[in-house]
XYZ file of N, CA, C and O in Angstrom:
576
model
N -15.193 -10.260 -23.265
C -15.804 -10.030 -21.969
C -15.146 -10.903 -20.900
O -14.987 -10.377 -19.799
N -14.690 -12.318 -21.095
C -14.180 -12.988 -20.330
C -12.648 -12.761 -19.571
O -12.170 -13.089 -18.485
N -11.979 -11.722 -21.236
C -10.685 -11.413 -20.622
C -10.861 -10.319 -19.858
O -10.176 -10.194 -18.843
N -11.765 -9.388 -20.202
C -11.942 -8.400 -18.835
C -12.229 -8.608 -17.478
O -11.727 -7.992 -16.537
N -13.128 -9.578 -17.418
C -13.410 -9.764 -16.114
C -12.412 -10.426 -15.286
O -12.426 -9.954 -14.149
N -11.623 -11.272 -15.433
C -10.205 -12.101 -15.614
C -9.374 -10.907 -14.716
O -8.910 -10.749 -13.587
N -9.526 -10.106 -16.136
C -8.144 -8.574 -15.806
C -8.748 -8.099 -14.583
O -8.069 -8.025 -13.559
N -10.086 -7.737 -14.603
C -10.817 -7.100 -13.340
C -10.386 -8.064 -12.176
O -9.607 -7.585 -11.351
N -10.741 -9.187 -12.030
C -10.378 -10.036 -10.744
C -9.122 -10.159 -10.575
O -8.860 -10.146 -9.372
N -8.199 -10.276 -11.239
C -6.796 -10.331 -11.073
C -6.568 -8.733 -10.287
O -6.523 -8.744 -9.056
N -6.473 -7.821 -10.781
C -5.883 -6.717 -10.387
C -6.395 -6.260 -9.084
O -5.709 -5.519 -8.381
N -7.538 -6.654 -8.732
C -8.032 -6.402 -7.446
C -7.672 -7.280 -6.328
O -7.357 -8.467 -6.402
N -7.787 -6.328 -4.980
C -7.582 -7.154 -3.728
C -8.310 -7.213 -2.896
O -9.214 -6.385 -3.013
N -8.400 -8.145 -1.614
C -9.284 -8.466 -0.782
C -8.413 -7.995 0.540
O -7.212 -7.883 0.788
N -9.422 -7.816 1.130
C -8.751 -7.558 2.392
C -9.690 -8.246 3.675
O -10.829 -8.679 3.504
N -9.042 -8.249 4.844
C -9.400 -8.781 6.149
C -9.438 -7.345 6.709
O -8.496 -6.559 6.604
N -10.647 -7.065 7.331
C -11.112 -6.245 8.206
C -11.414 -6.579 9.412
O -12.132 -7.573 9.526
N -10.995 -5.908 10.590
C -11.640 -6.149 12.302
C -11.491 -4.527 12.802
O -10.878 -3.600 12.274
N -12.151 -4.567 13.801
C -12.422 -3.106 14.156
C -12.343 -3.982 16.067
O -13.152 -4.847 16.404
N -11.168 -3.444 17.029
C -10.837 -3.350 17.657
C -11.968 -2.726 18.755
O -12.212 -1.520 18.790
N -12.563 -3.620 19.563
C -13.780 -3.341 20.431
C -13.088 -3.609 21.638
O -12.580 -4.729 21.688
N -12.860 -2.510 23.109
C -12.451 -2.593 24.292
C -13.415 -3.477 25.252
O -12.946 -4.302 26.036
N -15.444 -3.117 25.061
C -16.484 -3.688 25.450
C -16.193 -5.191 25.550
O -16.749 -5.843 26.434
N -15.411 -5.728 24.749
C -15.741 -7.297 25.005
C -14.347 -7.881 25.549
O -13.391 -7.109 25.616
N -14.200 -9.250 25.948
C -13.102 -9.748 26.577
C -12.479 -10.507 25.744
O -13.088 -10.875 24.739
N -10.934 -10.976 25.992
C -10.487 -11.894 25.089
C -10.289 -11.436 23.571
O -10.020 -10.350 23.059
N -10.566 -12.880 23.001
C -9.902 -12.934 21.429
C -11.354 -11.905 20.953
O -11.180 -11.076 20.060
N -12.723 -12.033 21.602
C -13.694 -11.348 20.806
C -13.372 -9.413 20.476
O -14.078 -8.784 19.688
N -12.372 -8.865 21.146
C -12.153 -7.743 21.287
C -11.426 -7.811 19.641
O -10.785 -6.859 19.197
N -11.517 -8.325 19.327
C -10.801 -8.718 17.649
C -11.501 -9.058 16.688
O -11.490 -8.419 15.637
N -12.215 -10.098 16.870
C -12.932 -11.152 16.225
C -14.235 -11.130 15.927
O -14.849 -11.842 15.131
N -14.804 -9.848 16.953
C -16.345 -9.895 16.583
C -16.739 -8.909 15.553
O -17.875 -8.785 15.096
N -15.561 -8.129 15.188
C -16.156 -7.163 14.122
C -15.799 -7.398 12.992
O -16.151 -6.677 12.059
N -14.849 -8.694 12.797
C -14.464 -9.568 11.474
C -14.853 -9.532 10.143
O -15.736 -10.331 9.828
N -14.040 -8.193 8.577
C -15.301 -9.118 7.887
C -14.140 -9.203 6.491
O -12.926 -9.204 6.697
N -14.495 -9.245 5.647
C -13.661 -8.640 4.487
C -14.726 -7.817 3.432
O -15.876 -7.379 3.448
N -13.548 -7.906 2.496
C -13.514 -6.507 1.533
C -13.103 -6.768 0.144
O -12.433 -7.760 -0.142
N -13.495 -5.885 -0.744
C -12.843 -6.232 -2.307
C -12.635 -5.286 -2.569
O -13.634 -4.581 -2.424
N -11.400 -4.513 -3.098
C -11.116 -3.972 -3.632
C -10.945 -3.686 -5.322
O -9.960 -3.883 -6.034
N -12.527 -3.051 -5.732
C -12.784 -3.201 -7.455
C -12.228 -2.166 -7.947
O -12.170 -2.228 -9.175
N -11.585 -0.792 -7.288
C -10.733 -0.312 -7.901
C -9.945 0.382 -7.213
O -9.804 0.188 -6.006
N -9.172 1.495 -8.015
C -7.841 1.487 -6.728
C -8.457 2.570 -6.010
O -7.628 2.996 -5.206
N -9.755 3.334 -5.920
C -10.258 4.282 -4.924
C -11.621 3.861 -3.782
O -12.036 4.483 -2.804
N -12.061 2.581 -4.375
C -13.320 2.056 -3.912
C -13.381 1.032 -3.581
O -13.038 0.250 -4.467
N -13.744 0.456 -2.435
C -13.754 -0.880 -1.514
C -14.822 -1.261 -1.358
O -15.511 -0.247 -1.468
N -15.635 -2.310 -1.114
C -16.607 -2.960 -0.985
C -16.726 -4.136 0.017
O -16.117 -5.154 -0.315
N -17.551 -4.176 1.432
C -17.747 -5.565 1.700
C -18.680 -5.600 2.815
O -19.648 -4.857 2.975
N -18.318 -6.465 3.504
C -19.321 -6.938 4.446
C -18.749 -7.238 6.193
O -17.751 -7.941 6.039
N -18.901 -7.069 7.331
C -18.368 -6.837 8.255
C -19.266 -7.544 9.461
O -20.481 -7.358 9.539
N -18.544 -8.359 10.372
C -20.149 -8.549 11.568
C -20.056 -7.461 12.851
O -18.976 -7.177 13.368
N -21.178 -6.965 13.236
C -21.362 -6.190 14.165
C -21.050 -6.247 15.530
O -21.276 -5.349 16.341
N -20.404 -7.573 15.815
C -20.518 -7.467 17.175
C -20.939 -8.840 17.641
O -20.378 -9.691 18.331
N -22.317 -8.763 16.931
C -23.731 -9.683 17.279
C -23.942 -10.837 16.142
O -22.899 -11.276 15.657
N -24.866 -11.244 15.783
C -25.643 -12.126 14.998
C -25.579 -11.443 13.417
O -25.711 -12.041 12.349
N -25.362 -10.167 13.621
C -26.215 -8.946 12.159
C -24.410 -8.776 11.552
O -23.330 -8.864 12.136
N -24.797 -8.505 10.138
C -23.774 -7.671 9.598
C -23.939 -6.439 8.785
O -25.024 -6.416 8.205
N -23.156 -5.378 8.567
C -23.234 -4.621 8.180
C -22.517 -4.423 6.527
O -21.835 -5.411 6.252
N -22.530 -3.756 5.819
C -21.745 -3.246 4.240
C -21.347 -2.422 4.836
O -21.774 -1.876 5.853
N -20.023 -2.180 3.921
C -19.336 -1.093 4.187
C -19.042 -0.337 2.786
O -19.572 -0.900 1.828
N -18.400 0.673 2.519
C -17.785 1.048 1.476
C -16.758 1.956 1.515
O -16.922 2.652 2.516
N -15.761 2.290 0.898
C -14.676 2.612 1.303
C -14.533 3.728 -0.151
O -14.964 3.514 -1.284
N -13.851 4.826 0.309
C -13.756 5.958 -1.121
C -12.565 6.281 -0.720
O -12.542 6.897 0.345
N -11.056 5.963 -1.477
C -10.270 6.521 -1.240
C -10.093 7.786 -1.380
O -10.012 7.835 -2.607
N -9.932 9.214 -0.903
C -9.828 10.666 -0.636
C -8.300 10.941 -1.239
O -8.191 11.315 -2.407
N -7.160 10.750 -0.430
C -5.769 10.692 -1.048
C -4.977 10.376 -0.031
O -4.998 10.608 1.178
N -4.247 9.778 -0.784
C -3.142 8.981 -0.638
C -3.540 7.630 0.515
O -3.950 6.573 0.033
N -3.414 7.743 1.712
C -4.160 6.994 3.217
C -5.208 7.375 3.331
O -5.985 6.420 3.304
N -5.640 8.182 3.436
C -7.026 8.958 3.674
C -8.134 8.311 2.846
O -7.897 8.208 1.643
N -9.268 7.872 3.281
C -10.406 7.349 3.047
C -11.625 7.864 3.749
O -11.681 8.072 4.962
N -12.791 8.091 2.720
C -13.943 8.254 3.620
C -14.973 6.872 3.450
O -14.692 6.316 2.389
N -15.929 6.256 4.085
C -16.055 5.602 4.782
C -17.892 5.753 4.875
O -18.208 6.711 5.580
N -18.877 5.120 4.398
C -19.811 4.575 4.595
C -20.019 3.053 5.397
O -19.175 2.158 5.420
N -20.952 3.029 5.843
C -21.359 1.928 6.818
C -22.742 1.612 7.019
O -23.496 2.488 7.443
N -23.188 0.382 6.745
C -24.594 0.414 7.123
C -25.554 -0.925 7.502
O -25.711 -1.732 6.586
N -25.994 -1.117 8.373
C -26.505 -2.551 8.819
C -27.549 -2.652 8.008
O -28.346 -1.898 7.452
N -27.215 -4.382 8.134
C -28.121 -5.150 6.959
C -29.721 -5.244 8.123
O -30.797 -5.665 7.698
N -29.523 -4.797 9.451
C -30.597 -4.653 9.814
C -31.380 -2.933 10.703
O -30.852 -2.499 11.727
N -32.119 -2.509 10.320
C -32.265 -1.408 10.423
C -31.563 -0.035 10.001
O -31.517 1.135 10.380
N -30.984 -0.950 8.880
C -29.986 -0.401 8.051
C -30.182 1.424 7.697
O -29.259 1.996 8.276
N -30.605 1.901 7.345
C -30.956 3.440 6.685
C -30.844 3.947 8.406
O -29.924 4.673 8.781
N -32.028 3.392 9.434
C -31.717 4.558 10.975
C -30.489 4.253 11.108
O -29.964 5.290 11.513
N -29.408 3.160 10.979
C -28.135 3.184 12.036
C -27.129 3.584 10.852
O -26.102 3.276 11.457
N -26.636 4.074 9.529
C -26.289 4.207 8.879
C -25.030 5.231 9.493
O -25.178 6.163 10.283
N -23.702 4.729 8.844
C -22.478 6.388 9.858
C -21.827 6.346 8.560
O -21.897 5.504 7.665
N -21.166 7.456 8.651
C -20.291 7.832 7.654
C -19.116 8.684 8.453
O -19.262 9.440 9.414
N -17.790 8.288 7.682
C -16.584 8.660 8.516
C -15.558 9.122 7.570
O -15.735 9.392 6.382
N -14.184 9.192 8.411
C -13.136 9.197 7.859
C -11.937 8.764 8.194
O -11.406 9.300 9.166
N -11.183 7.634 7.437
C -10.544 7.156 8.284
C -8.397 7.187 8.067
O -7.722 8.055 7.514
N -8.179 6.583 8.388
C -6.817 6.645 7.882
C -5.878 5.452 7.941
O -5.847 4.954 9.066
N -5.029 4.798 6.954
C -4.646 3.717 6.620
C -2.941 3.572 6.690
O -2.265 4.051 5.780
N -2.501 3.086 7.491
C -1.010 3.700 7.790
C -0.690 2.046 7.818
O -1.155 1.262 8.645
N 0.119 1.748 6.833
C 0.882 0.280 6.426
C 2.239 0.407 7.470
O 3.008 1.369 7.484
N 2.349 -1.003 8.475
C 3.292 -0.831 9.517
C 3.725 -2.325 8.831
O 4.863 -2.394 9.296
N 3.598 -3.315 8.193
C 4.335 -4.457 7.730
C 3.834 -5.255 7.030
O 2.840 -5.910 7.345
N 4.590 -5.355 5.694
C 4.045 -5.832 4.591
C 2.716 -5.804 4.005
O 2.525 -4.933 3.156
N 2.028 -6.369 4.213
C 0.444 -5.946 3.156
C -1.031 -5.585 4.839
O -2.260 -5.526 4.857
N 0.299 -5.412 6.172
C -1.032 -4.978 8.071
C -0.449 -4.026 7.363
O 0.573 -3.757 6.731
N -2.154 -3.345 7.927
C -2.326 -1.679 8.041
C -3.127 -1.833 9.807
O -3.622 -2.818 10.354
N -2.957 -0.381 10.300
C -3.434 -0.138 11.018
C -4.476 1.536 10.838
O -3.947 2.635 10.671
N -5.882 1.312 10.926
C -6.754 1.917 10.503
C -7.207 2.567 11.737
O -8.039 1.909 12.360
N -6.867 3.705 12.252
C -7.870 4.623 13.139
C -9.004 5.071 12.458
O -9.046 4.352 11.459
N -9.710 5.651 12.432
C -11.472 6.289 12.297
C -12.346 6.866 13.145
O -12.573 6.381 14.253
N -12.742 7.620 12.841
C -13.661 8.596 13.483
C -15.151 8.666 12.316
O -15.087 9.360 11.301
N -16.176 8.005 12.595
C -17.672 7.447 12.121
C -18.354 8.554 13.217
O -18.029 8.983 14.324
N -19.987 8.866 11.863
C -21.017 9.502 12.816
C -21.757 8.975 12.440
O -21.471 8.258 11.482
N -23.045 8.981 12.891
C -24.333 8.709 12.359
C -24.749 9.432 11.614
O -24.268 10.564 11.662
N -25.841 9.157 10.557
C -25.919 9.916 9.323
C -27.514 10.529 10.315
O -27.744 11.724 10.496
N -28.133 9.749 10.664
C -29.366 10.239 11.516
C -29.355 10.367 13.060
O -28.790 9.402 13.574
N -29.729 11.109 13.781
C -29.706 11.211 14.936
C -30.531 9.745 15.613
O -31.401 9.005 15.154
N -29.913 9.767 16.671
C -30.768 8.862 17.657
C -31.293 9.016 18.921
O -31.056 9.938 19.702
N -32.078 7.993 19.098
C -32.400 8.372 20.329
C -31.702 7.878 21.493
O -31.201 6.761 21.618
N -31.722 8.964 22.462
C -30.660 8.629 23.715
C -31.638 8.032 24.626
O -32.830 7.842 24.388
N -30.920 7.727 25.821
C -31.183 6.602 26.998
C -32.284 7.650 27.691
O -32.212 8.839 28.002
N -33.400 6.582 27.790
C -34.466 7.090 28.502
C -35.017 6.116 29.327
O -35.314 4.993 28.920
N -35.177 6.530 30.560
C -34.988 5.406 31.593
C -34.638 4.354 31.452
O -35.160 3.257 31.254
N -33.005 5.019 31.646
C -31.904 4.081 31.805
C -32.196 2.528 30.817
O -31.984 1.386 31.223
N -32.887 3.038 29.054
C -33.047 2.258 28.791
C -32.596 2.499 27.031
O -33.334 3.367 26.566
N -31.948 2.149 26.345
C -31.129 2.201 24.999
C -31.381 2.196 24.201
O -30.983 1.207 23.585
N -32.150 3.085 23.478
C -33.324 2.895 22.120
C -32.305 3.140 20.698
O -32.385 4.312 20.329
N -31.589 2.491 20.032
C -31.124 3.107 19.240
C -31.581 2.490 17.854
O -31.737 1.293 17.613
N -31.733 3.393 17.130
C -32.484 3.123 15.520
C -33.831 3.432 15.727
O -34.578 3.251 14.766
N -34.428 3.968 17.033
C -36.040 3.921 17.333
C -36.512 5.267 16.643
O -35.933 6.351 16.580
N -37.346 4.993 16.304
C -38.238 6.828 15.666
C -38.479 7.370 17.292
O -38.722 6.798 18.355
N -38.342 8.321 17.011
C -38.184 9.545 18.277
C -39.974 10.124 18.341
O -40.473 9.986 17.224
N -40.561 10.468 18.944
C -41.638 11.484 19.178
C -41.273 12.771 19.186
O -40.262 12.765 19.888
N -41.532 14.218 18.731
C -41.244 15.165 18.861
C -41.481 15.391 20.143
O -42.466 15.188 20.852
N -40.074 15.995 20.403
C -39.980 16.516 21.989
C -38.901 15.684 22.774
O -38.205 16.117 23.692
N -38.883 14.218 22.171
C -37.755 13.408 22.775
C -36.547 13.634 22.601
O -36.171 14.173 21.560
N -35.644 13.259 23.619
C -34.282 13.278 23.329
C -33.106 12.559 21.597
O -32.821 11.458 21.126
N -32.925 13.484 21.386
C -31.863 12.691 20.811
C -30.510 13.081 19.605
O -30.849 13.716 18.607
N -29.274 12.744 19.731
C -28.222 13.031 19.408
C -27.541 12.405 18.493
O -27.703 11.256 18.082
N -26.757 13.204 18.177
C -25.569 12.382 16.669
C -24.230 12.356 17.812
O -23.492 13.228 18.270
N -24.324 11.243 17.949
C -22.680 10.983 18.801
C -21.921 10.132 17.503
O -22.595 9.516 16.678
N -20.341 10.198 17.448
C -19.775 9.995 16.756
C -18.849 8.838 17.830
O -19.012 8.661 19.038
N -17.968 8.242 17.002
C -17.217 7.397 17.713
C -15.283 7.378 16.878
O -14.902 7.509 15.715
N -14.818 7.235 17.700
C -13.769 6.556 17.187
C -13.155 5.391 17.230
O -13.072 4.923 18.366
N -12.544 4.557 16.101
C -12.314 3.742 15.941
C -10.972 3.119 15.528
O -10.266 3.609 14.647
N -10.666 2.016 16.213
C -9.423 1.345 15.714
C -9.373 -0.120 15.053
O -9.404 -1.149 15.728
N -9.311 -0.096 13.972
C -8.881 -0.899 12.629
C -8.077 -1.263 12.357
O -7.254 -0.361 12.205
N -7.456 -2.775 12.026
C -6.667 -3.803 11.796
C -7.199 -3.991 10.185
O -8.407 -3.973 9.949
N -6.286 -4.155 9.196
C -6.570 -4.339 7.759
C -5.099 -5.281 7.414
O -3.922 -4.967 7.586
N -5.703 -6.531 6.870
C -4.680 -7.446 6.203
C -5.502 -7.324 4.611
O -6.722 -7.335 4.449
N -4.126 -7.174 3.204
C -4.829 -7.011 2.022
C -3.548 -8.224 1.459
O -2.323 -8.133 1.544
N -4.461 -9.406 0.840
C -3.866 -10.080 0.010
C -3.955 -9.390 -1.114
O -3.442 -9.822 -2.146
């Protein structure tokens, strides 16, 4: 059991994740979506990421083929309403940097701005507004 787990940790890799935010200024346009990753096998990724804010989110990663990955996401707070699922793509530009575009939706709809005010993850009332907006995304990946 000891040499497996050994073999298991050896063969796997970690990676550095950031997700490229225009909203903020400076080094945080980098830095605030910071997280890493483990790679336990060669189709499935695992880790943890910060939002932005104070909160972090899990991620999980399903390799599809070859670059191509699909892409779960989900905050450790209000986790199940803000939950997205995507697809993304992994294009190696030097040595072990990738550069990761993505396109994420929400798995549940939300609620939109109602007087001019931002409810998101809120339970809706029937009759209220609300939409699955999707986003796209740009991703920086370093894998020791």
């Amino acid at each position: 059991a000891v040499v497996a787990f050994c073999t298991l940790f050896a063969s796997a890799q970690i990676m550095v994740v950031t997700t490229f935010d225009a909203d903020l200024e400076g080094a945080e346009q980098v830095t605030a979506n910071a997280g890493i990753g483990y790679q336990a096998t060669d189709v499935i990724t695992a880790g943890v990421q910060k939002d932005g804010g104070d909160n972090f989110s899990v991620f999980v990663r399903y390799a599809v083929k070859d670059n191509v990955y699909a892409t779960f996401n989900m905050p450790t707070k209000d986790g199940s309403d803000l939950a997205n699922i995507g697809l993304g793509y992994s294009m190696n530009i030097w040595n072990n940097l990738y550069v990761e575009p993505s396109y994420t939706l929400p798995i549940k709809e939300q609620a939109v701005m109602i007087d001019d005010v931002d409810n998101p993850g809120t339970m809706v009332a029937d009759g209220d507004k609300t939409e699955r907006k999707g986003s796209f995304n740009f991703g920086i990946a370093y894998r020791f």
